[in-house]
Tab-separated table of C-alpha atoms in Angstrom:
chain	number	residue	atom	x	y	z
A	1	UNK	CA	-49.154	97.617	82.427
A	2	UNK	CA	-46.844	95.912	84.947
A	3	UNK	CA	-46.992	92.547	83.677
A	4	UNK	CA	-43.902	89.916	83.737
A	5	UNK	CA	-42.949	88.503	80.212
A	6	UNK	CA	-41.002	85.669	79.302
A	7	UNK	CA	-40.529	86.013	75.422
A	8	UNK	CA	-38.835	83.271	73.380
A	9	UNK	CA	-37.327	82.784	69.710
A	10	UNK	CA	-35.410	80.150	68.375
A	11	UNK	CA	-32.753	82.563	68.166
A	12	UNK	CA	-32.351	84.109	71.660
A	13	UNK	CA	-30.216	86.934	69.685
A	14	UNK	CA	-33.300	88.419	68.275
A	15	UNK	CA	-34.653	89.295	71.228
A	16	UNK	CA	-31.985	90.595	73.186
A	17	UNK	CA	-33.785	94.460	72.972
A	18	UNK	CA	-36.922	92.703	75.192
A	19	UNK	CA	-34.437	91.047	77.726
A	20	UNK	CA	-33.184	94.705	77.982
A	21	UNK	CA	-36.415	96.347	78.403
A	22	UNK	CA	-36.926	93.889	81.336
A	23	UNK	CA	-38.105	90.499	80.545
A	24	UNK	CA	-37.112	87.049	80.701
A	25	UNK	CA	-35.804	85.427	77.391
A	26	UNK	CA	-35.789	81.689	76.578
A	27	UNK	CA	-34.585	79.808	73.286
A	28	UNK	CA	-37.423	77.893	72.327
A	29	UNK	CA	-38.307	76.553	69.232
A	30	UNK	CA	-42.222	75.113	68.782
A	31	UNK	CA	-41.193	72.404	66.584
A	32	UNK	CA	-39.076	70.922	68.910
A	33	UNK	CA	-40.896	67.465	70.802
A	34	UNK	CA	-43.250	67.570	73.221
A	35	UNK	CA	-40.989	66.626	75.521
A	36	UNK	CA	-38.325	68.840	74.976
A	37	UNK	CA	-41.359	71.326	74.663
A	38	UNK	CA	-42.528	69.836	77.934
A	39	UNK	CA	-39.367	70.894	79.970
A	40	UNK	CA	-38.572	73.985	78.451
A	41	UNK	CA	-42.213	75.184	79.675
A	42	UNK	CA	-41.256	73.490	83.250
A	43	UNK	CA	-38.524	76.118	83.260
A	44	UNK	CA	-40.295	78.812	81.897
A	45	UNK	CA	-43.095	78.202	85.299
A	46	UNK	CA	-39.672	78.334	87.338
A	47	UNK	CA	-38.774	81.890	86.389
A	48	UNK	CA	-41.397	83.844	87.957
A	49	UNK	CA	-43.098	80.736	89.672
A	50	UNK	CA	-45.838	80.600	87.388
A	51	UNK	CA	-47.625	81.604	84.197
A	52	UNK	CA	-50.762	83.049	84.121
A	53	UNK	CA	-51.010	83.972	80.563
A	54	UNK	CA	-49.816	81.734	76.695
A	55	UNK	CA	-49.566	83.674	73.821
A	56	UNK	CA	-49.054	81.556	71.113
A	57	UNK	CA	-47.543	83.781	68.488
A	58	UNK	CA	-44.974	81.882	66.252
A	59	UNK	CA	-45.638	81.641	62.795
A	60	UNK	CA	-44.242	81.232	58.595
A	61	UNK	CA	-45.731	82.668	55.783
A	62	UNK	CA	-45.011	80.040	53.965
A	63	UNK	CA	-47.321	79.745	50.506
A	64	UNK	CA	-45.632	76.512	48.970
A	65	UNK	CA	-44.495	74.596	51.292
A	66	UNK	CA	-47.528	72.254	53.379
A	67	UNK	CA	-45.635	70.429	55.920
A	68	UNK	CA	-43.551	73.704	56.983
A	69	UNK	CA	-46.649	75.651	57.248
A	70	UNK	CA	-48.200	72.814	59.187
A	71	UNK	CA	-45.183	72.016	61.664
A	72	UNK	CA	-44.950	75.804	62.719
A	73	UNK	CA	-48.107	77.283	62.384
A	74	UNK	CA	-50.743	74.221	63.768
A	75	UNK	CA	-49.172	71.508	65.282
A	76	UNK	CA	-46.268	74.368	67.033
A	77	UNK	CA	-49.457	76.023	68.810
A	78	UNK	CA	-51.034	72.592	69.953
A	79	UNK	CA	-47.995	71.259	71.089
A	80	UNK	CA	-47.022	74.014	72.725
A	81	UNK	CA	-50.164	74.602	74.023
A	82	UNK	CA	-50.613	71.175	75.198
A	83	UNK	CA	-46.862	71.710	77.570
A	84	UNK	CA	-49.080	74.199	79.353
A	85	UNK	CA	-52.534	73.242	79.536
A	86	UNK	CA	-51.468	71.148	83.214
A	87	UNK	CA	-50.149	74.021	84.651
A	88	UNK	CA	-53.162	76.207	84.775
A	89	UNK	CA	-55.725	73.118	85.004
A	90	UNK	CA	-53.630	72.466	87.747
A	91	UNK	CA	-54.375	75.785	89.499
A	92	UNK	CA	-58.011	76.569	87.965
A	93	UNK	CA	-56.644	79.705	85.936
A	94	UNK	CA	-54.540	80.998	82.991
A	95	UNK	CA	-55.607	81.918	79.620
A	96	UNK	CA	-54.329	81.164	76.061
A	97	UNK	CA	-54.335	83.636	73.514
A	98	UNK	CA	-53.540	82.141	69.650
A	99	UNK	CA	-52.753	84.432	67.010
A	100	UNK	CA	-54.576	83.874	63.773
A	101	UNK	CA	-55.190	85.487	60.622
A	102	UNK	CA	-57.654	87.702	59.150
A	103	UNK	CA	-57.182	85.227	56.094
A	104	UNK	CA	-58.213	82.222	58.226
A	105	UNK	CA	-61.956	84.535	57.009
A	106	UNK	CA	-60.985	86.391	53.795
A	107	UNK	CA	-58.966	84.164	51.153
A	108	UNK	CA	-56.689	85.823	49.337
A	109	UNK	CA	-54.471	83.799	45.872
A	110	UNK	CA	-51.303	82.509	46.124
A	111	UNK	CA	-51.568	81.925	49.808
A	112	UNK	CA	-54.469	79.030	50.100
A	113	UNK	CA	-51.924	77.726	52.448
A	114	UNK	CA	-50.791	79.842	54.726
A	115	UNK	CA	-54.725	81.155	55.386
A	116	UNK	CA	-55.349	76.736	56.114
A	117	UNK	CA	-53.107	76.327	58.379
A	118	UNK	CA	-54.940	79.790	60.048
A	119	UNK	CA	-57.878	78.869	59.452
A	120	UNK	CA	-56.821	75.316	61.612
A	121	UNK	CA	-55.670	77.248	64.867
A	122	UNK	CA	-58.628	79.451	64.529
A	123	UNK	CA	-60.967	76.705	64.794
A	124	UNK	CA	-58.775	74.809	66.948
A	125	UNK	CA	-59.075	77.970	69.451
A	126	UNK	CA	-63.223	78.110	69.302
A	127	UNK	CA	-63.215	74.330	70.315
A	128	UNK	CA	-60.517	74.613	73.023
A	129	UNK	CA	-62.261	77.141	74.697
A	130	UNK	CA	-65.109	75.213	75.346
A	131	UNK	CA	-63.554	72.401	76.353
A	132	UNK	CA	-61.463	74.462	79.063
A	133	UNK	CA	-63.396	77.254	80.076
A	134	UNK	CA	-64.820	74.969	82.910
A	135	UNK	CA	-61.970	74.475	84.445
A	136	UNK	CA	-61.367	78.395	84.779
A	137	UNK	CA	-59.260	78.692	81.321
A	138	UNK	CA	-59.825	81.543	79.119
A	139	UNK	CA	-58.979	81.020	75.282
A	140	UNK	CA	-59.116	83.825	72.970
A	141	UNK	CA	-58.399	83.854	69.694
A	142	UNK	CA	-57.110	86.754	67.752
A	143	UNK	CA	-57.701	86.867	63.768
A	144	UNK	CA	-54.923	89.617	63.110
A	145	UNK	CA	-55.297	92.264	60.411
A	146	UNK	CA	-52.257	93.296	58.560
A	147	UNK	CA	-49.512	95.061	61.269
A	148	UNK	CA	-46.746	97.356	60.271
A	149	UNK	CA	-44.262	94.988	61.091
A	150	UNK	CA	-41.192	93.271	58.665
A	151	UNK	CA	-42.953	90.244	57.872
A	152	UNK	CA	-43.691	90.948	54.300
A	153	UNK	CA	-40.108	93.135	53.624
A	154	UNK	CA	-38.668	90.518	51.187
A	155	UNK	CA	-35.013	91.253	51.849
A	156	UNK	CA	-35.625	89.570	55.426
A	157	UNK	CA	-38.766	87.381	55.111
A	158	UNK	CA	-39.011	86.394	51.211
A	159	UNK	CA	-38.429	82.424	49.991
A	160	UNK	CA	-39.413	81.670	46.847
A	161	UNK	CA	-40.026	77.903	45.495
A	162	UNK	CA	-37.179	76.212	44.065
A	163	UNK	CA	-40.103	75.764	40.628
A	164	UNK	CA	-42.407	77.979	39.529
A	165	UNK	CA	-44.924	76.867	36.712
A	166	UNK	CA	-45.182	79.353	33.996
A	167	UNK	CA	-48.977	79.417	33.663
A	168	UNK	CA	-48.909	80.410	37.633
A	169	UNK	CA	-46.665	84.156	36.752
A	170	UNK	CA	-49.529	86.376	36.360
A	171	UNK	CA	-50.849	84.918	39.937
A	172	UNK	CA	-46.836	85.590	40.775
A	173	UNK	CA	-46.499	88.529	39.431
A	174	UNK	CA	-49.549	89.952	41.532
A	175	UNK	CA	-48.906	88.559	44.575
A	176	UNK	CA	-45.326	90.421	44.366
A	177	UNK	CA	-47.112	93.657	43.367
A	178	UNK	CA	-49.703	93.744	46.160
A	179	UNK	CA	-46.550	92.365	49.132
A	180	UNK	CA	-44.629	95.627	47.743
A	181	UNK	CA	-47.258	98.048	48.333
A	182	UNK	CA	-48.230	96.621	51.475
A	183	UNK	CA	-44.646	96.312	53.261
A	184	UNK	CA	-44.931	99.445	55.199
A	185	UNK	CA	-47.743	100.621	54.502
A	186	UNK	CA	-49.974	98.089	56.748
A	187	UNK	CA	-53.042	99.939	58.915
A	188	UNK	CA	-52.414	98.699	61.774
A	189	UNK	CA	-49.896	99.317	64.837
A	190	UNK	CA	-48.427	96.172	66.031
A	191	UNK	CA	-47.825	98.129	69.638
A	192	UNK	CA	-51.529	99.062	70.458
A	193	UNK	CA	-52.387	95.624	68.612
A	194	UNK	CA	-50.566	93.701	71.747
A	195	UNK	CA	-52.418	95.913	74.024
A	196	UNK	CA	-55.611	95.265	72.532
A	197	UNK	CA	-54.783	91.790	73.066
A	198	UNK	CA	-53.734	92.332	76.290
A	199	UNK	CA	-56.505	94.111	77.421
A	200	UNK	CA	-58.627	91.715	75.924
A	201	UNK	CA	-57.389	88.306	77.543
A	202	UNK	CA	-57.302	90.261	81.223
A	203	UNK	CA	-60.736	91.829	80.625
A	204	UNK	CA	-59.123	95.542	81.440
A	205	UNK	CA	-59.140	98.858	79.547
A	206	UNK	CA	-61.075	98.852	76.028
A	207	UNK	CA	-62.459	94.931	77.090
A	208	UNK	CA	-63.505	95.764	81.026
A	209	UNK	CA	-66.878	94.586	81.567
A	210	UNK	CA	-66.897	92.463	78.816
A	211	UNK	CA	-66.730	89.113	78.490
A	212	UNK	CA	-63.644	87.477	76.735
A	213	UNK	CA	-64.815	86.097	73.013
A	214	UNK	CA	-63.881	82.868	71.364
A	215	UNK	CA	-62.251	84.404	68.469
A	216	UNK	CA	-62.316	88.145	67.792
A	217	UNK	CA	-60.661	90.225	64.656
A	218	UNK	CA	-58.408	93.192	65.725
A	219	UNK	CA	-57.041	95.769	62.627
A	220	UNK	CA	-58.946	98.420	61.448
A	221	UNK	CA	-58.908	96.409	57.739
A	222	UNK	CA	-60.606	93.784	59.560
A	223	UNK	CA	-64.337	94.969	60.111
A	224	UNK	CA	-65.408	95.436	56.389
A	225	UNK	CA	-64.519	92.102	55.051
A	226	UNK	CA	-66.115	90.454	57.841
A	227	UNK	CA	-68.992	92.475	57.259
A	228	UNK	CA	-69.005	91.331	53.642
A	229	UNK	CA	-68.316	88.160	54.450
A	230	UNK	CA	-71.381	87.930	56.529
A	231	UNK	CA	-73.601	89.321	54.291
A	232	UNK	CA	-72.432	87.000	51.542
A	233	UNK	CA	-73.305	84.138	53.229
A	234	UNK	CA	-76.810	85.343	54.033
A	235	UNK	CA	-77.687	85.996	50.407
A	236	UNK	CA	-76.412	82.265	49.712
A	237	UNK	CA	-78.770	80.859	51.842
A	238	UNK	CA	-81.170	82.788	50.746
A	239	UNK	CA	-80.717	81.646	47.172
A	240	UNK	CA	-79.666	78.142	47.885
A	241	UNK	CA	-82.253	77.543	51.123
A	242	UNK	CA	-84.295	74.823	49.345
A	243	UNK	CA	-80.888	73.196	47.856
A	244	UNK	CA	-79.699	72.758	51.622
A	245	UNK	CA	-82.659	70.367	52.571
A	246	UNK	CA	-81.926	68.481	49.272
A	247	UNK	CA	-80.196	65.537	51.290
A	248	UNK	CA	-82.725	65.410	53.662
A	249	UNK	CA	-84.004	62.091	54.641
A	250	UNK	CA	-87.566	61.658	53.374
A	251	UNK	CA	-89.987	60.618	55.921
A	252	UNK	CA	-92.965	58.605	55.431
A	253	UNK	CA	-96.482	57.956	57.320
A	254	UNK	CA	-97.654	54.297	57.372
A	255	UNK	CA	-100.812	54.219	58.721
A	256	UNK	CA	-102.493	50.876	59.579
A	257	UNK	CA	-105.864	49.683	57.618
């Protein structure tokens, strides 16, 4: 599609395919400082003298441990985030895409953690774009369905706890059953994914004519929880309506003799 891409990774190695294919590469890891974060994005506007588009994409899949899921997957995308935010108020333009999680909607066990912290950035997304969309900011935020990428192949990705309590194995035991069938087996293309995304952010191809959503879900395992989700929640207020006003603050007439 002709666009210029500066991809980063904490190890620069990783990505040496992408530099080949034509783009810039940076090591750049999102829990560094914000300052550190602060110059490596002043470098990253140097390379092609600016950057129109942040796609906040790093993330763990970490179900045990809180401050490594938080580190990465929250306060990486609003620090990072923050580094750029001057450079396109600066010139009245950019957008910022944040990858979520279709679990920051649907909760799955054994990883209450993981869907938080997604649930955080997805929020964190709906709030930012109001904030900046005056100033000529677009923020879109993508709640991804499962991709057919290595992210659940345990021989790469897989860390278990140092402890596991025994009354927790069943829950275990699952969670390694359904990660096996999944690995390679996921619905959804990770190539036409970053398209979609692409197309989505620049308001071109599938998204022309449209205008760019808060926070969107993209994998074809996406629509029917959503759906379901949805119609949960209407049948709870239907059944609970008269329990929401229960805190309501009574009001009284006083009328004078």
């Amino acid at each position: 599609m002709g666009q210029k891409v500066i991809a980063t990774a904490r190890n620069i190695e990783r990505i040496r395919d992408i530099e080949q294919a034509g783009a810039a590469v940076m090591t750049v890891d999102v829990t560094w400082s914000p300052e550190k974060l602060k110059e490596a994005t002043e470098n990253a506007i140097k390379i092609y003298g600016r950057v129109d588009y942040l796609i906040n994409n790093a993330g763990r899949v970490y179900t045990f441990l809180i401050e490594g899921a938080l580190l990465i997957n929250v306060f990486g995308v609003l620090n990072v985030t923050r580094s750029f935010l001057p450079h396109f108020r600066e010139r009245r333009s950019g957008g910022i895409v944040i990858i979520s999680s279709l679990s920051s909607r649907q909760q799955y066990p054994g990883i209450a953690i993981y869907a938080a912290t997604k649930a955080a950035v997805s929020r964190i997304g709906e709030g930012l774009k109001d904030e900046v969309e005056p100033l000529g900011i677009k923020v879109l935020t993508i709640d991804l369905g499962h991709s057919r990428t290595p992210a659940l192949k345990p021989d790469t990705n897989l860390k278990r706890a140092a402890q596991v309590i025994p009354d927790y194995t069943p829950l275990n035991e699952w969670f390694d059953d359904l990660r096996e069938r999944t690995a390679g087996n996921e619905p959804n293309d990770p190539k036409l994914g970053v398209l979609r995304i692409i197309e989505t952010i620049t308001q071109s191809g599938m998204a022309a004519d449209r205008k760019v959503p808060a926070r969107i879900i993209l994998g074809a395992d996406g629509k029917e929880p959503l759906v379901k989700r949805c119609q949960d929640t209407l049948e709870q207020i239907e059944e609970w309506s008269d329990y929401f006003v229960g805190s309501k603050v009574a009001t009284s007439i006083a009328l004078a003799a």
